[in-house]
């Protein structure tokens, strides 16, 4: 049986997101790491911080997902188009309706763990990474990591989230999208192989 790194990565991310969530469950105070991150970013220009969180906004992500769906359908990849819909969709819904109430971590009057904006963006990035191949996959992963770092700075600097919320959102999004991908891969019909000589 071939080594299945996506399954291993999904399990590791799920366990880490769960462990981190349990540490901060019901908590209203930042951790030492969160406080250090806030101190490091304090004083950054508000306009810059707002620009850094733009990749998490629905009006940015939804057109990207729509273009991916059109591309998949044009390339006659209907199961990939379904993946584009279900991957981020399930991740966001599960995070909003299940995980945030479950972990019950607050910042002011808002449930913040895992970060919903982070889940949305990272889920979209993971979908894109899985749909492309070769050098394009490497470039997408690198650009995605840079975007994630920028988003983390923006979220923390604007006071929207603690750094640990962003980490938890990243871990959960990776798990959720990989899990959806694995399920769809099992459900998708296999191509018929014609034996030579038939």
Short mmCIF file of C-alpha atoms in Angstrom, two decimals:
data_model
loop_
_atom_site.label_atom_id
_atom_site.label_comp_id
_atom_site.label_asym_id
_atom_site.label_seq_id
_atom_site.Cartn_x
_atom_site.Cartn_y
_atom_site.Cartn_z
CA UNK A 1 0.00 0.00 0.00
CA UNK A 2 1.52 3.39 -0.95
CA UNK A 3 2.34 5.92 1.75
CA UNK A 4 -0.53 8.39 1.99
CA UNK A 5 0.96 11.66 3.21
CA UNK A 6 -2.29 13.66 2.86
CA UNK A 7 -4.04 11.32 5.31
CA UNK A 8 -1.17 11.60 7.80
CA UNK A 9 -1.07 15.39 7.46
CA UNK A 10 -4.84 15.59 7.97
CA UNK A 11 -4.67 13.53 11.16
CA UNK A 12 -1.76 15.56 12.55
CA UNK A 13 -3.52 18.85 11.80
CA UNK A 14 -6.76 17.63 13.36
CA UNK A 15 -5.03 16.50 16.55
CA UNK A 16 -3.03 19.72 16.85
CA UNK A 17 -6.10 21.91 16.28
CA UNK A 18 -8.01 19.90 18.89
CA UNK A 19 -5.18 20.05 21.42
CA UNK A 20 -4.69 23.79 20.95
CA UNK A 21 -8.42 24.37 21.24
CA UNK A 22 -8.65 22.40 24.46
CA UNK A 23 -5.83 24.44 25.96
CA UNK A 24 -7.77 27.67 25.39
CA UNK A 25 -11.32 26.35 25.73
CA UNK A 26 -13.50 28.82 27.61
CA UNK A 27 -10.58 31.22 27.97
CA UNK A 28 -10.87 34.99 27.64
CA UNK A 29 -7.19 35.84 28.10
CA UNK A 30 -4.30 35.72 25.62
CA UNK A 31 -1.46 33.25 26.07
CA UNK A 32 2.14 34.38 26.46
CA UNK A 33 2.67 33.77 22.75
CA UNK A 34 -0.38 35.83 21.90
CA UNK A 35 0.80 38.71 24.08
CA UNK A 36 4.26 38.62 22.53
CA UNK A 37 2.77 38.68 19.02
CA UNK A 38 0.54 41.62 19.87
CA UNK A 39 3.49 43.54 21.32
CA UNK A 40 5.63 42.87 18.24
CA UNK A 41 2.97 44.23 15.89
CA UNK A 42 1.84 47.15 18.03
CA UNK A 43 2.24 50.45 16.22
CA UNK A 44 1.96 49.12 12.67
CA UNK A 45 -0.09 51.48 10.44
CA UNK A 46 -3.80 50.67 10.50
CA UNK A 47 -4.10 50.99 6.73
CA UNK A 48 -1.34 48.44 6.20
CA UNK A 49 -2.92 46.02 8.63
CA UNK A 50 -6.27 46.36 6.85
CA UNK A 51 -4.57 45.62 3.53
CA UNK A 52 -2.95 42.50 4.99
CA UNK A 53 -6.29 40.93 5.90
CA UNK A 54 -7.91 41.54 2.50
CA UNK A 55 -7.16 37.99 1.26
CA UNK A 56 -9.55 36.66 3.92
CA UNK A 57 -12.55 38.69 2.81
CA UNK A 58 -15.48 36.94 1.07
CA UNK A 59 -15.43 39.45 -1.81
CA UNK A 60 -11.89 38.24 -2.57
CA UNK A 61 -12.27 34.52 -1.91
CA UNK A 62 -15.64 33.88 -3.56
CA UNK A 63 -14.56 35.13 -7.03
CA UNK A 64 -11.42 32.99 -6.73
CA UNK A 65 -13.52 29.92 -5.94
CA UNK A 66 -15.94 30.76 -8.77
CA UNK A 67 -13.05 30.95 -11.24
CA UNK A 68 -11.72 27.61 -10.00
CA UNK A 69 -15.12 26.01 -10.53
CA UNK A 70 -15.34 27.37 -14.08
CA UNK A 71 -11.80 26.16 -14.79
CA UNK A 72 -12.57 22.66 -13.51
CA UNK A 73 -15.77 22.41 -15.54
CA UNK A 74 -14.01 23.70 -18.66
CA UNK A 75 -11.30 21.05 -18.14
CA UNK A 76 -14.03 18.39 -17.76
CA UNK A 77 -13.16 17.78 -14.10
CA UNK A 78 -16.61 17.80 -12.45
CA UNK A 79 -15.43 16.06 -9.29
CA UNK A 80 -12.76 18.71 -8.82
CA UNK A 81 -15.44 21.39 -9.29
CA UNK A 82 -17.46 19.69 -6.55
CA UNK A 83 -14.34 19.64 -4.40
CA UNK A 84 -13.95 23.42 -4.85
CA UNK A 85 -17.48 23.86 -3.52
CA UNK A 86 -17.41 21.35 -0.68
CA UNK A 87 -13.86 21.79 0.63
CA UNK A 88 -14.07 25.41 1.79
CA UNK A 89 -17.83 25.20 2.35
CA UNK A 90 -17.67 22.34 4.82
CA UNK A 91 -14.61 23.82 6.54
CA UNK A 92 -16.29 27.18 7.10
CA UNK A 93 -19.63 25.73 8.21
CA UNK A 94 -18.06 23.24 10.61
CA UNK A 95 -15.86 25.95 12.08
CA UNK A 96 -18.70 28.45 12.52
CA UNK A 97 -21.43 26.14 13.76
CA UNK A 98 -19.46 23.48 15.64
CA UNK A 99 -15.89 24.35 16.58
CA UNK A 100 -16.28 27.93 17.77
CA UNK A 101 -19.16 27.10 20.13
CA UNK A 102 -17.37 23.92 21.22
CA UNK A 103 -14.12 25.61 22.22
CA UNK A 104 -15.89 28.72 23.54
CA UNK A 105 -12.86 31.02 23.35
CA UNK A 106 -13.76 34.70 23.47
CA UNK A 107 -12.11 37.98 22.55
CA UNK A 108 -14.41 40.71 23.73
CA UNK A 109 -17.91 39.64 22.69
CA UNK A 110 -16.78 37.39 19.82
CA UNK A 111 -15.97 33.69 19.59
CA UNK A 112 -12.51 33.56 18.05
CA UNK A 113 -11.09 30.01 18.03
CA UNK A 114 -10.46 28.86 15.37
CA UNK A 115 -10.28 32.02 13.27
CA UNK A 116 -13.04 31.91 10.67
CA UNK A 117 -11.30 34.32 8.29
CA UNK A 118 -8.21 32.13 8.43
CA UNK A 119 -10.23 28.97 7.79
CA UNK A 120 -11.80 30.56 4.71
CA UNK A 121 -8.51 31.66 3.19
CA UNK A 122 -6.45 28.59 4.05
CA UNK A 123 -9.19 26.25 2.82
CA UNK A 124 -9.19 28.07 -0.51
CA UNK A 125 -5.40 27.90 -0.72
CA UNK A 126 -5.32 24.18 0.07
CA UNK A 127 -7.91 23.53 -2.62
CA UNK A 128 -5.78 25.43 -5.12
CA UNK A 129 -2.60 23.59 -4.08
CA UNK A 130 -4.33 20.24 -4.56
CA UNK A 131 -5.72 21.14 -7.98
CA UNK A 132 -2.44 22.21 -9.57
CA UNK A 133 0.69 20.15 -10.13
CA UNK A 134 4.46 20.39 -10.46
CA UNK A 135 6.06 23.82 -10.26
CA UNK A 136 2.66 25.51 -10.03
CA UNK A 137 1.96 23.60 -6.81
CA UNK A 138 5.28 24.68 -5.30
CA UNK A 139 4.74 28.32 -6.23
CA UNK A 140 1.17 28.26 -4.92
CA UNK A 141 2.31 26.78 -1.61
CA UNK A 142 5.02 29.42 -1.19
CA UNK A 143 2.70 32.29 -2.07
CA UNK A 144 0.11 30.82 0.27
CA UNK A 145 2.58 30.70 3.15
CA UNK A 146 3.50 34.35 2.58
CA UNK A 147 -0.19 35.33 2.47
CA UNK A 148 -0.85 33.42 5.67
CA UNK A 149 1.97 35.20 7.48
CA UNK A 150 0.65 38.56 6.27
CA UNK A 151 -2.89 37.69 7.34
CA UNK A 152 -1.69 36.63 10.78
CA UNK A 153 0.03 39.99 11.24
CA UNK A 154 -3.09 41.83 10.10
CA UNK A 155 -5.49 39.85 12.26
CA UNK A 156 -3.39 40.22 15.39
CA UNK A 157 -2.52 43.85 14.72
CA UNK A 158 -6.15 44.84 14.23
CA UNK A 159 -7.18 42.97 17.35
CA UNK A 160 -9.50 40.62 15.47
CA UNK A 161 -7.81 37.47 16.73
CA UNK A 162 -5.07 36.07 18.91
CA UNK A 163 -2.18 34.44 17.06
CA UNK A 164 -3.22 31.04 18.41
CA UNK A 165 -6.65 31.51 16.78
CA UNK A 166 -4.95 31.92 13.41
CA UNK A 167 -2.81 28.83 14.01
CA UNK A 168 -5.89 26.82 14.97
CA UNK A 169 -7.78 28.05 11.93
CA UNK A 170 -4.91 27.03 9.67
CA UNK A 171 -4.68 23.54 11.18
CA UNK A 172 -8.41 22.93 10.97
CA UNK A 173 -8.70 24.21 7.39
CA UNK A 174 -5.91 21.90 6.20
CA UNK A 175 -7.54 18.93 7.94
CA UNK A 176 -11.05 19.68 6.66
CA UNK A 177 -10.07 20.17 3.02
CA UNK A 178 -7.84 17.09 2.96
CA UNK A 179 -10.64 15.05 4.54
CA UNK A 180 -13.13 16.23 1.90
CA UNK A 181 -10.60 15.48 -0.83
CA UNK A 182 -10.05 11.98 0.51
CA UNK A 183 -13.78 11.29 0.66
CA UNK A 184 -14.43 12.56 -2.87
CA UNK A 185 -11.49 10.55 -4.19
CA UNK A 186 -13.14 7.40 -2.82
CA UNK A 187 -16.55 8.32 -4.26
CA UNK A 188 -15.39 9.45 -7.71
CA UNK A 189 -15.89 6.83 -10.43
CA UNK A 190 -12.69 5.17 -11.58
CA UNK A 191 -11.77 5.37 -15.28
CA UNK A 192 -12.31 2.09 -17.15
CA UNK A 193 -9.02 0.51 -18.14
CA UNK A 194 -9.06 -1.38 -21.44
CA UNK A 195 -6.65 -4.31 -21.51
CA UNK A 196 -4.39 -4.60 -24.52
CA UNK A 197 -5.64 -7.18 -26.95
CA UNK A 198 -9.34 -6.66 -26.14
#
